[in-house]
Amino acid sequence: MSQKLFDRNPDLRRLREEGYAVRIRSGFLVMQVPYVDGKGEVRLGSLISSLTLAGDVTQRPDTHVVQWDGGYPCGKDGKEIEALRHGSGDFNLGSGLTAKFTFSCKPPEGYTDYHGKMTTYAGVIAGAAAVLKPELKLRSYAAPEPEETTVFNYTETASDRAGIGALADRLRNDRVVFIGLGGTGAYALDLVAKTPVPEIRLIDGDDFLTHNAFRAPGAASLDELRQV
């Protein structure tokens, strides 16, 4: 799924073509970036951005804020880069993806695409690392990680917007059975189908007739109702 996003979208594809170690995980865009920690040592952290998609096409980023997993980045003088500071905490984003900080770096015109957003932050964060270790390459041309296994036909970005990625993860290995798909069961099924549960079993011996259609979510066509 994520490889198709890189193939289809020029801003994402350009990041990989330019050698940035970038991937999509749990609906987030994640880039590996070198930085200098408080002890003056060069380390690697993860720059994380939410994704705004129309199907499989990227849109203008809906926020200039990013998340960061790693120590707080410092300049070559060992002082924390205050221009980035926004927030801190223990953020569980789901699928093993975590973050420690949120950063804010907003140009007056905002960001028009994800290439501009990610490279701007990477430049600020990795600047000191490039001075201390000139041989270190920000653009590592790292091989893309294996694609995530997903039950969805397109990238699920609702959980990261709502901040419930870790909660949704609890269903990732479950099996759900619905016995009866009347008014309550049909609506519950519609909700569960939007979670990462890998298997849903449906048990209902009734025919799907007109009165059922008026109790179910969505709108069945006449052709579907005629197929009794």
mmCIF file with all atom_site columns, C-alpha atoms in Angstrom:
data_model
loop_
_atom_site.group_PDB
_atom_site.id
_atom_site.type_symbol
_atom_site.label_atom_id
_atom_site.label_alt_id
_atom_site.label_comp_id
_atom_site.label_asym_id
_atom_site.label_entity_id
_atom_site.label_seq_id
_atom_site.pdbx_PDB_ins_code
_atom_site.Cartn_x
_atom_site.Cartn_y
_atom_site.Cartn_z
_atom_site.occupancy
_atom_site.B_iso_or_equiv
_atom_site.pdbx_formal_charge
_atom_site.auth_seq_id
_atom_site.auth_comp_id
_atom_site.auth_asym_id
_atom_site.auth_atom_id
_atom_site.pdbx_PDB_model_num
ATOM 1   C CA . MET A 1 1   ? 0.000   0.000   0.000  1.00 0.00 ? 1   MET A CA 1
ATOM 2   C CA . SER A 1 2   ? 2.601   2.588   1.032  1.00 0.00 ? 2   SER A CA 1
ATOM 3   C CA . GLN A 1 3   ? 4.799   1.854   -2.006 1.00 0.00 ? 3   GLN A CA 1
ATOM 4   C CA . LYS A 1 4   ? 1.864   2.838   -4.222 1.00 0.00 ? 4   LYS A CA 1
ATOM 5   C CA . LEU A 1 5   ? 1.643   6.140   -2.358 1.00 0.00 ? 5   LEU A CA 1
ATOM 6   C CA . PHE A 1 6   ? 5.302   6.852   -3.117 1.00 0.00 ? 6   PHE A CA 1
ATOM 7   C CA . ASP A 1 7   ? 4.837   5.876   -6.760 1.00 0.00 ? 7   ASP A CA 1
ATOM 8   C CA . ARG A 1 8   ? 1.728   8.005   -7.232 1.00 0.00 ? 8   ARG A CA 1
ATOM 9   C CA . ASN A 1 9   ? 2.667   11.201  -5.383 1.00 0.00 ? 9   ASN A CA 1
ATOM 10  C CA . PRO A 1 10  ? 5.526   13.412  -6.639 1.00 0.00 ? 10  PRO A CA 1
ATOM 11  C CA . ASP A 1 11  ? 6.249   14.926  -3.207 1.00 0.00 ? 11  ASP A CA 1
ATOM 12  C CA . LEU A 1 12  ? 6.648   11.532  -1.525 1.00 0.00 ? 12  LEU A CA 1
ATOM 13  C CA . ARG A 1 13  ? 8.481   10.007  -4.480 1.00 0.00 ? 13  ARG A CA 1
ATOM 14  C CA . ARG A 1 14  ? 10.911  12.937  -4.552 1.00 0.00 ? 14  ARG A CA 1
ATOM 15  C CA . LEU A 1 15  ? 11.899  12.284  -0.921 1.00 0.00 ? 15  LEU A CA 1
ATOM 16  C CA . ARG A 1 16  ? 12.983  8.756   -1.783 1.00 0.00 ? 16  ARG A CA 1
ATOM 17  C CA . GLU A 1 17  ? 14.605  9.742   -5.047 1.00 0.00 ? 17  GLU A CA 1
ATOM 18  C CA . GLU A 1 18  ? 16.702  12.316  -3.175 1.00 0.00 ? 18  GLU A CA 1
ATOM 19  C CA . GLY A 1 19  ? 17.859  9.614   -0.781 1.00 0.00 ? 19  GLY A CA 1
ATOM 20  C CA . TYR A 1 20  ? 15.932  10.342  2.396  1.00 0.00 ? 20  TYR A CA 1
ATOM 21  C CA . ALA A 1 21  ? 15.187  7.314   4.584  1.00 0.00 ? 21  ALA A CA 1
ATOM 22  C CA . VAL A 1 22  ? 11.423  7.701   4.608  1.00 0.00 ? 22  VAL A CA 1
ATOM 23  C CA . ARG A 1 23  ? 8.493   5.313   4.999  1.00 0.00 ? 23  ARG A CA 1
ATOM 24  C CA . ILE A 1 24  ? 4.803   5.279   5.825  1.00 0.00 ? 24  ILE A CA 1
ATOM 25  C CA . ARG A 1 25  ? 3.732   3.618   9.046  1.00 0.00 ? 25  ARG A CA 1
ATOM 26  C CA . SER A 1 26  ? 0.312   3.573   10.729 1.00 0.00 ? 26  SER A CA 1
ATOM 27  C CA . GLY A 1 27  ? -0.875  6.412   8.509  1.00 0.00 ? 27  GLY A CA 1
ATOM 28  C CA . PHE A 1 28  ? 2.149   8.612   9.357  1.00 0.00 ? 28  PHE A CA 1
ATOM 29  C CA . LEU A 1 29  ? 5.051   9.720   7.197  1.00 0.00 ? 29  LEU A CA 1
ATOM 30  C CA . VAL A 1 30  ? 8.278   8.827   9.044  1.00 0.00 ? 30  VAL A CA 1
ATOM 31  C CA . MET A 1 31  ? 11.787  10.030  8.162  1.00 0.00 ? 31  MET A CA 1
ATOM 32  C CA . GLN A 1 32  ? 15.064  8.985   9.797  1.00 0.00 ? 32  GLN A CA 1
ATOM 33  C CA . VAL A 1 33  ? 17.152  12.071  10.606 1.00 0.00 ? 33  VAL A CA 1
ATOM 34  C CA . PRO A 1 34  ? 20.590  12.454  12.303 1.00 0.00 ? 34  PRO A CA 1
ATOM 35  C CA . TYR A 1 35  ? 20.809  14.943  15.171 1.00 0.00 ? 35  TYR A CA 1
ATOM 36  C CA . VAL A 1 36  ? 23.121  16.056  17.970 1.00 0.00 ? 36  VAL A CA 1
ATOM 37  C CA . ASP A 1 37  ? 21.994  15.201  21.507 1.00 0.00 ? 37  ASP A CA 1
ATOM 38  C CA . GLY A 1 38  ? 22.688  17.059  24.751 1.00 0.00 ? 38  GLY A CA 1
ATOM 39  C CA . LYS A 1 39  ? 26.017  15.244  25.172 1.00 0.00 ? 39  LYS A CA 1
ATOM 40  C CA . GLY A 1 40  ? 27.249  16.354  21.776 1.00 0.00 ? 40  GLY A CA 1
ATOM 41  C CA . GLU A 1 41  ? 26.869  12.902  20.253 1.00 0.00 ? 41  GLU A CA 1
ATOM 42  C CA . VAL A 1 42  ? 25.376  12.308  16.822 1.00 0.00 ? 42  VAL A CA 1
ATOM 43  C CA . ARG A 1 43  ? 22.362  10.008  16.869 1.00 0.00 ? 43  ARG A CA 1
ATOM 44  C CA . LEU A 1 44  ? 19.395  9.076   14.691 1.00 0.00 ? 44  LEU A CA 1
ATOM 45  C CA . GLY A 1 45  ? 15.824  10.100  15.427 1.00 0.00 ? 45  GLY A CA 1
ATOM 46  C CA . SER A 1 46  ? 12.477  9.791   13.685 1.00 0.00 ? 46  SER A CA 1
ATOM 47  C CA . LEU A 1 47  ? 10.663  12.781  12.237 1.00 0.00 ? 47  LEU A CA 1
ATOM 48  C CA . ILE A 1 48  ? 6.938   11.994  12.066 1.00 0.00 ? 48  ILE A CA 1
ATOM 49  C CA . SER A 1 49  ? 4.197   13.806  10.155 1.00 0.00 ? 49  SER A CA 1
ATOM 50  C CA . SER A 1 50  ? 0.495   13.107  9.815  1.00 0.00 ? 50  SER A CA 1
ATOM 51  C CA . LEU A 1 51  ? -0.734  12.586  6.251  1.00 0.00 ? 51  LEU A CA 1
ATOM 52  C CA . THR A 1 52  ? -3.660  14.273  4.540  1.00 0.00 ? 52  THR A CA 1
ATOM 53  C CA . LEU A 1 53  ? -4.874  12.111  1.647  1.00 0.00 ? 53  LEU A CA 1
ATOM 54  C CA . ALA A 1 54  ? -7.682  12.116  -0.869 1.00 0.00 ? 54  ALA A CA 1
ATOM 55  C CA . GLY A 1 55  ? -7.782  8.380   -1.498 1.00 0.00 ? 55  GLY A CA 1
ATOM 56  C CA . ASP A 1 56  ? -4.174  7.706   -2.494 1.00 0.00 ? 56  ASP A CA 1
ATOM 57  C CA . VAL A 1 57  ? -3.263  11.295  -3.451 1.00 0.00 ? 57  VAL A CA 1
ATOM 58  C CA . THR A 1 58  ? -1.499  13.614  -1.011 1.00 0.00 ? 58  THR A CA 1
ATOM 59  C CA . GLN A 1 59  ? -3.047  16.986  -0.268 1.00 0.00 ? 59  GLN A CA 1
ATOM 60  C CA . ARG A 1 60  ? -1.522  20.141  1.208  1.00 0.00 ? 60  ARG A CA 1
ATOM 61  C CA . PRO A 1 61  ? -0.420  19.268  4.784  1.00 0.00 ? 61  PRO A CA 1
ATOM 62  C CA . ASP A 1 62  ? -3.185  20.177  7.214  1.00 0.00 ? 62  ASP A CA 1
ATOM 63  C CA . THR A 1 63  ? -0.696  21.137  9.942  1.00 0.00 ? 63  THR A CA 1
ATOM 64  C CA . HIS A 1 64  ? 2.851   22.441  10.072 1.00 0.00 ? 64  HIS A CA 1
ATOM 65  C CA . VAL A 1 65  ? 3.521   20.583  13.348 1.00 0.00 ? 65  VAL A CA 1
ATOM 66  C CA . VAL A 1 66  ? 5.534   17.333  13.406 1.00 0.00 ? 66  VAL A CA 1
ATOM 67  C CA . GLN A 1 67  ? 6.378   14.765  16.074 1.00 0.00 ? 67  GLN A CA 1
ATOM 68  C CA . TRP A 1 68  ? 9.837   13.544  16.985 1.00 0.00 ? 68  TRP A CA 1
ATOM 69  C CA . ASP A 1 69  ? 11.082  10.291  18.486 1.00 0.00 ? 69  ASP A CA 1
ATOM 70  C CA . GLY A 1 70  ? 14.541  10.695  19.958 1.00 0.00 ? 70  GLY A CA 1
ATOM 71  C CA . GLY A 1 71  ? 16.398  13.039  22.277 1.00 0.00 ? 71  GLY A CA 1
ATOM 72  C CA . TYR A 1 72  ? 15.865  16.762  21.916 1.00 0.00 ? 72  TYR A CA 1
ATOM 73  C CA . PRO A 1 73  ? 18.024  18.014  18.997 1.00 0.00 ? 73  PRO A CA 1
ATOM 74  C CA . CYS A 1 74  ? 20.797  20.456  19.857 1.00 0.00 ? 74  CYS A CA 1
ATOM 75  C CA . GLY A 1 75  ? 23.014  22.839  17.938 1.00 0.00 ? 75  GLY A CA 1
ATOM 76  C CA . LYS A 1 76  ? 26.773  22.406  17.623 1.00 0.00 ? 76  LYS A CA 1
ATOM 77  C CA . ASP A 1 77  ? 27.125  24.418  20.847 1.00 0.00 ? 77  ASP A CA 1
ATOM 78  C CA . GLY A 1 78  ? 25.179  21.742  22.735 1.00 0.00 ? 78  GLY A CA 1
ATOM 79  C CA . LYS A 1 79  ? 22.158  23.964  23.357 1.00 0.00 ? 79  LYS A CA 1
ATOM 80  C CA . GLU A 1 80  ? 18.681  22.713  22.509 1.00 0.00 ? 80  GLU A CA 1
ATOM 81  C CA . ILE A 1 81  ? 17.199  24.204  19.334 1.00 0.00 ? 81  ILE A CA 1
ATOM 82  C CA . GLU A 1 82  ? 14.538  26.419  20.909 1.00 0.00 ? 82  GLU A CA 1
ATOM 83  C CA . ALA A 1 83  ? 13.117  27.462  17.541 1.00 0.00 ? 83  ALA A CA 1
ATOM 84  C CA . LEU A 1 84  ? 11.596  23.984  17.229 1.00 0.00 ? 84  LEU A CA 1
ATOM 85  C CA . ARG A 1 85  ? 10.081  23.666  20.697 1.00 0.00 ? 85  ARG A CA 1
ATOM 86  C CA . HIS A 1 86  ? 6.345   22.999  20.815 1.00 0.00 ? 86  HIS A CA 1
ATOM 87  C CA . GLY A 1 87  ? 5.423   20.207  23.254 1.00 0.00 ? 87  GLY A CA 1
ATOM 88  C CA . SER A 1 88  ? 6.597   17.009  24.928 1.00 0.00 ? 88  SER A CA 1
ATOM 89  C CA . GLY A 1 89  ? 5.158   13.779  26.311 1.00 0.00 ? 89  GLY A CA 1
ATOM 90  C CA . ASP A 1 90  ? 4.966   10.048  25.774 1.00 0.00 ? 90  ASP A CA 1
ATOM 91  C CA . PHE A 1 91  ? 2.986   9.653   22.554 1.00 0.00 ? 91  PHE A CA 1
ATOM 92  C CA . ASN A 1 92  ? 1.935   6.143   21.532 1.00 0.00 ? 92  ASN A CA 1
ATOM 93  C CA . LEU A 1 93  ? 0.956   6.397   17.865 1.00 0.00 ? 93  LEU A CA 1
ATOM 94  C CA . GLY A 1 94  ? 0.218   2.704   17.327 1.00 0.00 ? 94  GLY A CA 1
ATOM 95  C CA . SER A 1 95  ? 2.041   -0.175  15.612 1.00 0.00 ? 95  SER A CA 1
ATOM 96  C CA . GLY A 1 96  ? 5.093   0.393   17.802 1.00 0.00 ? 96  GLY A CA 1
ATOM 97  C CA . LEU A 1 97  ? 5.483   4.005   16.638 1.00 0.00 ? 97  LEU A CA 1
ATOM 98  C CA . THR A 1 98  ? 6.171   6.443   19.485 1.00 0.00 ? 98  THR A CA 1
ATOM 99  C CA . ALA A 1 99  ? 7.204   10.071  19.896 1.00 0.00 ? 99  ALA A CA 1
ATOM 100 C CA . LYS A 1 100 ? 8.656   12.238  22.651 1.00 0.00 ? 100 LYS A CA 1
ATOM 101 C CA . PHE A 1 101 ? 8.263   15.765  21.292 1.00 0.00 ? 101 PHE A CA 1
ATOM 102 C CA . THR A 1 102 ? 6.190   17.906  18.950 1.00 0.00 ? 102 THR A CA 1
ATOM 103 C CA . PHE A 1 103 ? 8.001   20.555  16.912 1.00 0.00 ? 103 PHE A CA 1
ATOM 104 C CA . SER A 1 104 ? 6.757   23.717  15.236 1.00 0.00 ? 104 SER A CA 1
ATOM 105 C CA . CYS A 1 105 ? 8.550   25.371  12.339 1.00 0.00 ? 105 CYS A CA 1
ATOM 106 C CA . LYS A 1 106 ? 6.127   27.237  10.096 1.00 0.00 ? 106 LYS A CA 1
ATOM 107 C CA . PRO A 1 107 ? 7.116   29.351  7.110  1.00 0.00 ? 107 PRO A CA 1
ATOM 108 C CA . PRO A 1 108 ? 4.826   32.360  6.458  1.00 0.00 ? 108 PRO A CA 1
ATOM 109 C CA . GLU A 1 109 ? 3.242   30.653  3.462  1.00 0.00 ? 109 GLU A CA 1
ATOM 110 C CA . GLY A 1 110 ? 2.938   27.273  5.204  1.00 0.00 ? 110 GLY A CA 1
ATOM 111 C CA . TYR A 1 111 ? 3.902   24.019  3.498  1.00 0.00 ? 111 TYR A CA 1
ATOM 112 C CA . THR A 1 112 ? 2.568   23.214  0.053  1.00 0.00 ? 112 THR A CA 1
ATOM 113 C CA . ASP A 1 113 ? 3.564   19.533  0.121  1.00 0.00 ? 113 ASP A CA 1
ATOM 114 C CA . TYR A 1 114 ? 5.275   16.879  2.221  1.00 0.00 ? 114 TYR A CA 1
ATOM 115 C CA . HIS A 1 115 ? 8.629   17.187  0.511  1.00 0.00 ? 115 HIS A CA 1
ATOM 116 C CA . GLY A 1 116 ? 8.886   20.804  1.592  1.00 0.00 ? 116 GLY A CA 1
ATOM 117 C CA . LYS A 1 117 ? 7.663   20.052  5.108  1.00 0.00 ? 117 LYS A CA 1
ATOM 118 C CA . MET A 1 118 ? 9.956   17.124  5.852  1.00 0.00 ? 118 MET A CA 1
ATOM 119 C CA . THR A 1 119 ? 13.109  18.564  4.257  1.00 0.00 ? 119 THR A CA 1
ATOM 120 C CA . THR A 1 120 ? 12.691  21.860  6.104  1.00 0.00 ? 120 THR A CA 1
ATOM 121 C CA . TYR A 1 121 ? 12.578  20.137  9.486  1.00 0.00 ? 121 TYR A CA 1
ATOM 122 C CA . ALA A 1 122 ? 15.357  17.729  8.527  1.00 0.00 ? 122 ALA A CA 1
ATOM 123 C CA . GLY A 1 123 ? 17.601  20.630  7.577  1.00 0.00 ? 123 GLY A CA 1
ATOM 124 C CA . VAL A 1 124 ? 17.103  22.388  10.915 1.00 0.00 ? 124 VAL A CA 1
ATOM 125 C CA . ILE A 1 125 ? 17.535  19.216  12.985 1.00 0.00 ? 125 ILE A CA 1
ATOM 126 C CA . ALA A 1 126 ? 20.494  17.715  11.114 1.00 0.00 ? 126 ALA A CA 1
ATOM 127 C CA . GLY A 1 127 ? 22.519  20.900  10.607 1.00 0.00 ? 127 GLY A CA 1
ATOM 128 C CA . ALA A 1 128 ? 24.694  20.470  13.694 1.00 0.00 ? 128 ALA A CA 1
ATOM 129 C CA . ALA A 1 129 ? 25.245  16.770  12.967 1.00 0.00 ? 129 ALA A CA 1
ATOM 130 C CA . ALA A 1 130 ? 26.564  17.673  9.514  1.00 0.00 ? 130 ALA A CA 1
ATOM 131 C CA . VAL A 1 131 ? 29.079  20.079  11.119 1.00 0.00 ? 131 VAL A CA 1
ATOM 132 C CA . LEU A 1 132 ? 30.298  17.605  13.744 1.00 0.00 ? 132 LEU A CA 1
ATOM 133 C CA . LYS A 1 133 ? 30.407  14.671  11.323 1.00 0.00 ? 133 LYS A CA 1
ATOM 134 C CA . PRO A 1 134 ? 30.881  15.990  7.774  1.00 0.00 ? 134 PRO A CA 1
ATOM 135 C CA . GLU A 1 135 ? 31.100  12.400  6.513  1.00 0.00 ? 135 GLU A CA 1
ATOM 136 C CA . LEU A 1 136 ? 27.586  11.706  7.796  1.00 0.00 ? 136 LEU A CA 1
ATOM 137 C CA . LYS A 1 137 ? 24.988  11.773  5.060  1.00 0.00 ? 137 LYS A CA 1
ATOM 138 C CA . LEU A 1 138 ? 21.517  13.116  5.763  1.00 0.00 ? 138 LEU A CA 1
ATOM 139 C CA . ARG A 1 139 ? 20.409  11.420  2.571  1.00 0.00 ? 139 ARG A CA 1
ATOM 140 C CA . SER A 1 140 ? 21.374  7.857   3.339  1.00 0.00 ? 140 SER A CA 1
ATOM 141 C CA . TYR A 1 141 ? 19.567  6.193   0.436  1.00 0.00 ? 141 TYR A CA 1
ATOM 142 C CA . ALA A 1 142 ? 18.382  3.587   2.929  1.00 0.00 ? 142 ALA A CA 1
ATOM 143 C CA . ALA A 1 143 ? 16.359  0.742   1.443  1.00 0.00 ? 143 ALA A CA 1
ATOM 144 C CA . PRO A 1 144 ? 12.625  1.082   2.127  1.00 0.00 ? 144 PRO A CA 1
ATOM 145 C CA . GLU A 1 145 ? 11.365  -1.081  4.964  1.00 0.00 ? 145 GLU A CA 1
ATOM 146 C CA . PRO A 1 146 ? 8.967   -3.941  4.155  1.00 0.00 ? 146 PRO A CA 1
ATOM 147 C CA . GLU A 1 147 ? 5.426   -2.796  3.554  1.00 0.00 ? 147 GLU A CA 1
ATOM 148 C CA . GLU A 1 148 ? 3.008   -2.977  6.459  1.00 0.00 ? 148 GLU A CA 1
ATOM 149 C CA . THR A 1 149 ? 0.395   -5.700  6.354  1.00 0.00 ? 149 THR A CA 1
ATOM 150 C CA . THR A 1 150 ? -3.028  -4.067  6.334  1.00 0.00 ? 150 THR A CA 1
ATOM 151 C CA . VAL A 1 151 ? -6.640  -5.117  5.941  1.00 0.00 ? 151 VAL A CA 1
ATOM 152 C CA . PHE A 1 152 ? -7.574  -1.805  4.347  1.00 0.00 ? 152 PHE A CA 1
ATOM 153 C CA . ASN A 1 153 ? -7.744  -0.960  0.646  1.00 0.00 ? 153 ASN A CA 1
ATOM 154 C CA . TYR A 1 154 ? -6.297  2.500   1.289  1.00 0.00 ? 154 TYR A CA 1
ATOM 155 C CA . THR A 1 155 ? -4.198  4.118   4.004  1.00 0.00 ? 155 THR A CA 1
ATOM 156 C CA . GLU A 1 156 ? -6.079  4.610   7.262  1.00 0.00 ? 156 GLU A CA 1
ATOM 157 C CA . THR A 1 157 ? -5.381  8.124   8.587  1.00 0.00 ? 157 THR A CA 1
ATOM 158 C CA . ALA A 1 158 ? -8.400  8.629   10.852 1.00 0.00 ? 158 ALA A CA 1
ATOM 159 C CA . SER A 1 159 ? -6.793  7.037   13.925 1.00 0.00 ? 159 SER A CA 1
ATOM 160 C CA . ASP A 1 160 ? -3.743  9.311   13.868 1.00 0.00 ? 160 ASP A CA 1
ATOM 161 C CA . ARG A 1 161 ? -5.961  12.402  13.581 1.00 0.00 ? 161 ARG A CA 1
ATOM 162 C CA . ALA A 1 162 ? -7.976  11.259  16.584 1.00 0.00 ? 162 ALA A CA 1
ATOM 163 C CA . GLY A 1 163 ? -4.905  10.113  18.509 1.00 0.00 ? 163 GLY A CA 1
ATOM 164 C CA . ILE A 1 164 ? -6.257  6.576   18.943 1.00 0.00 ? 164 ILE A CA 1
ATOM 165 C CA . GLY A 1 165 ? -3.653  4.562   17.040 1.00 0.00 ? 165 GLY A CA 1
ATOM 166 C CA . ALA A 1 166 ? -2.631  2.604   20.140 1.00 0.00 ? 166 ALA A CA 1
ATOM 167 C CA . LEU A 1 167 ? -6.280  1.892   20.957 1.00 0.00 ? 167 LEU A CA 1
ATOM 168 C CA . ALA A 1 168 ? -6.997  0.647   17.433 1.00 0.00 ? 168 ALA A CA 1
ATOM 169 C CA . ASP A 1 169 ? -3.966  -1.635  17.709 1.00 0.00 ? 169 ASP A CA 1
ATOM 170 C CA . ARG A 1 170 ? -5.759  -3.664  20.368 1.00 0.00 ? 170 ARG A CA 1
ATOM 171 C CA . LEU A 1 171 ? -8.010  -5.081  17.645 1.00 0.00 ? 171 LEU A CA 1
ATOM 172 C CA . ARG A 1 172 ? -5.207  -5.953  15.238 1.00 0.00 ? 172 ARG A CA 1
ATOM 173 C CA . ASN A 1 173 ? -5.054  -9.639  16.236 1.00 0.00 ? 173 ASN A CA 1
ATOM 174 C CA . ASP A 1 174 ? -8.697  -10.181 17.185 1.00 0.00 ? 174 ASP A CA 1
ATOM 175 C CA . ARG A 1 175 ? -11.504 -12.032 15.449 1.00 0.00 ? 175 ARG A CA 1
ATOM 176 C CA . VAL A 1 176 ? -15.027 -10.608 15.631 1.00 0.00 ? 176 VAL A CA 1
ATOM 177 C CA . VAL A 1 177 ? -18.266 -12.519 15.104 1.00 0.00 ? 177 VAL A CA 1
ATOM 178 C CA . PHE A 1 178 ? -21.659 -10.880 14.521 1.00 0.00 ? 178 PHE A CA 1
ATOM 179 C CA . ILE A 1 179 ? -24.691 -13.039 15.197 1.00 0.00 ? 179 ILE A CA 1
ATOM 180 C CA . GLY A 1 180 ? -27.580 -11.156 13.689 1.00 0.00 ? 180 GLY A CA 1
ATOM 181 C CA . LEU A 1 181 ? -27.224 -8.199  11.296 1.00 0.00 ? 181 LEU A CA 1
ATOM 182 C CA . GLY A 1 182 ? -30.449 -6.360  11.982 1.00 0.00 ? 182 GLY A CA 1
ATOM 183 C CA . GLY A 1 183 ? -30.646 -2.728  13.017 1.00 0.00 ? 183 GLY A CA 1
ATOM 184 C CA . THR A 1 184 ? -28.026 -2.958  15.787 1.00 0.00 ? 184 THR A CA 1
ATOM 185 C CA . GLY A 1 185 ? -25.741 -5.570  14.235 1.00 0.00 ? 185 GLY A CA 1
ATOM 186 C CA . ALA A 1 186 ? -25.520 -3.825  10.867 1.00 0.00 ? 186 ALA A CA 1
ATOM 187 C CA . TYR A 1 187 ? -24.478 -0.509  12.382 1.00 0.00 ? 187 TYR A CA 1
ATOM 188 C CA . ALA A 1 188 ? -21.978 -2.184  14.704 1.00 0.00 ? 188 ALA A CA 1
ATOM 189 C CA . LEU A 1 189 ? -20.525 -4.047  11.710 1.00 0.00 ? 189 LEU A CA 1
ATOM 190 C CA . ASP A 1 190 ? -20.128 -0.787  9.822  1.00 0.00 ? 190 ASP A CA 1
ATOM 191 C CA . LEU A 1 191 ? -18.056 0.603   12.711 1.00 0.00 ? 191 LEU A CA 1
ATOM 192 C CA . VAL A 1 192 ? -15.942 -2.508  13.278 1.00 0.00 ? 192 VAL A CA 1
ATOM 193 C CA . ALA A 1 193 ? -15.163 -2.742  9.542  1.00 0.00 ? 193 ALA A CA 1
ATOM 194 C CA . LYS A 1 194 ? -13.212 0.517   9.928  1.00 0.00 ? 194 LYS A CA 1
ATOM 195 C CA . THR A 1 195 ? -10.854 -0.983  12.525 1.00 0.00 ? 195 THR A CA 1
ATOM 196 C CA . PRO A 1 196 ? -7.763  -3.134  11.793 1.00 0.00 ? 196 PRO A CA 1
ATOM 197 C CA . VAL A 1 197 ? -9.443  -6.359  12.960 1.00 0.00 ? 197 VAL A CA 1
ATOM 198 C CA . PRO A 1 198 ? -8.263  -9.002  10.435 1.00 0.00 ? 198 PRO A CA 1
ATOM 199 C CA . GLU A 1 199 ? -11.354 -11.192 10.361 1.00 0.00 ? 199 GLU A CA 1
ATOM 200 C CA . ILE A 1 200 ? -15.094 -10.545 10.749 1.00 0.00 ? 200 ILE A CA 1
ATOM 201 C CA . ARG A 1 201 ? -17.530 -13.446 10.637 1.00 0.00 ? 201 ARG A CA 1
ATOM 202 C CA . LEU A 1 202 ? -21.209 -12.782 9.870  1.00 0.00 ? 202 LEU A CA 1
ATOM 203 C CA . ILE A 1 203 ? -24.019 -15.120 10.919 1.00 0.00 ? 203 ILE A CA 1
ATOM 204 C CA . ASP A 1 204 ? -27.617 -14.295 9.993  1.00 0.00 ? 204 ASP A CA 1
ATOM 205 C CA . GLY A 1 205 ? -30.147 -16.617 8.394  1.00 0.00 ? 205 GLY A CA 1
ATOM 206 C CA . ASP A 1 206 ? -32.639 -13.915 7.380  1.00 0.00 ? 206 ASP A CA 1
ATOM 207 C CA . ASP A 1 207 ? -33.184 -12.814 3.795  1.00 0.00 ? 207 ASP A CA 1
ATOM 208 C CA . PHE A 1 208 ? -32.153 -9.234  3.069  1.00 0.00 ? 208 PHE A CA 1
ATOM 209 C CA . LEU A 1 209 ? -35.544 -7.715  2.209  1.00 0.00 ? 209 LEU A CA 1
ATOM 210 C CA . THR A 1 210 ? -36.872 -4.183  1.944  1.00 0.00 ? 210 THR A CA 1
ATOM 211 C CA . HIS A 1 211 ? -37.603 -3.824  5.649  1.00 0.00 ? 211 HIS A CA 1
ATOM 212 C CA . ASN A 1 212 ? -34.005 -4.837  6.435  1.00 0.00 ? 212 ASN A CA 1
ATOM 213 C CA . ALA A 1 213 ? -32.666 -2.223  4.033  1.00 0.00 ? 213 ALA A CA 1
ATOM 214 C CA . PHE A 1 214 ? -34.386 0.531   5.988  1.00 0.00 ? 214 PHE A CA 1
ATOM 215 C CA . ARG A 1 215 ? -32.624 -0.622  9.172  1.00 0.00 ? 215 ARG A CA 1
ATOM 216 C CA . ALA A 1 216 ? -29.147 -0.976  7.694  1.00 0.00 ? 216 ALA A CA 1
ATOM 217 C CA . PRO A 1 217 ? -26.485 1.725   7.173  1.00 0.00 ? 217 PRO A CA 1
ATOM 218 C CA . GLY A 1 218 ? -26.012 2.978   3.626  1.00 0.00 ? 218 GLY A CA 1
ATOM 219 C CA . ALA A 1 219 ? -28.551 2.466   0.889  1.00 0.00 ? 219 ALA A CA 1
ATOM 220 C CA . ALA A 1 220 ? -29.050 -0.879  -0.844 1.00 0.00 ? 220 ALA A CA 1
ATOM 221 C CA . SER A 1 221 ? -29.993 -0.669  -4.515 1.00 0.00 ? 221 SER A CA 1
ATOM 222 C CA . LEU A 1 222 ? -33.183 -2.164  -5.919 1.00 0.00 ? 222 LEU A CA 1
ATOM 223 C CA . ASP A 1 223 ? -31.099 -4.690  -7.856 1.00 0.00 ? 223 ASP A CA 1
ATOM 224 C CA . GLU A 1 224 ? -29.494 -5.888  -4.606 1.00 0.00 ? 224 GLU A CA 1
ATOM 225 C CA . LEU A 1 225 ? -32.888 -6.261  -2.924 1.00 0.00 ? 225 LEU A CA 1
ATOM 226 C CA . ARG A 1 226 ? -34.239 -8.254  -5.836 1.00 0.00 ? 226 ARG A CA 1
ATOM 227 C CA . GLN A 1 227 ? -31.502 -10.891 -5.459 1.00 0.00 ? 227 GLN A CA 1
ATOM 228 C CA . VAL A 1 228 ? -33.280 -12.968 -2.807 1.00 0.00 ? 228 VAL A CA 1
#
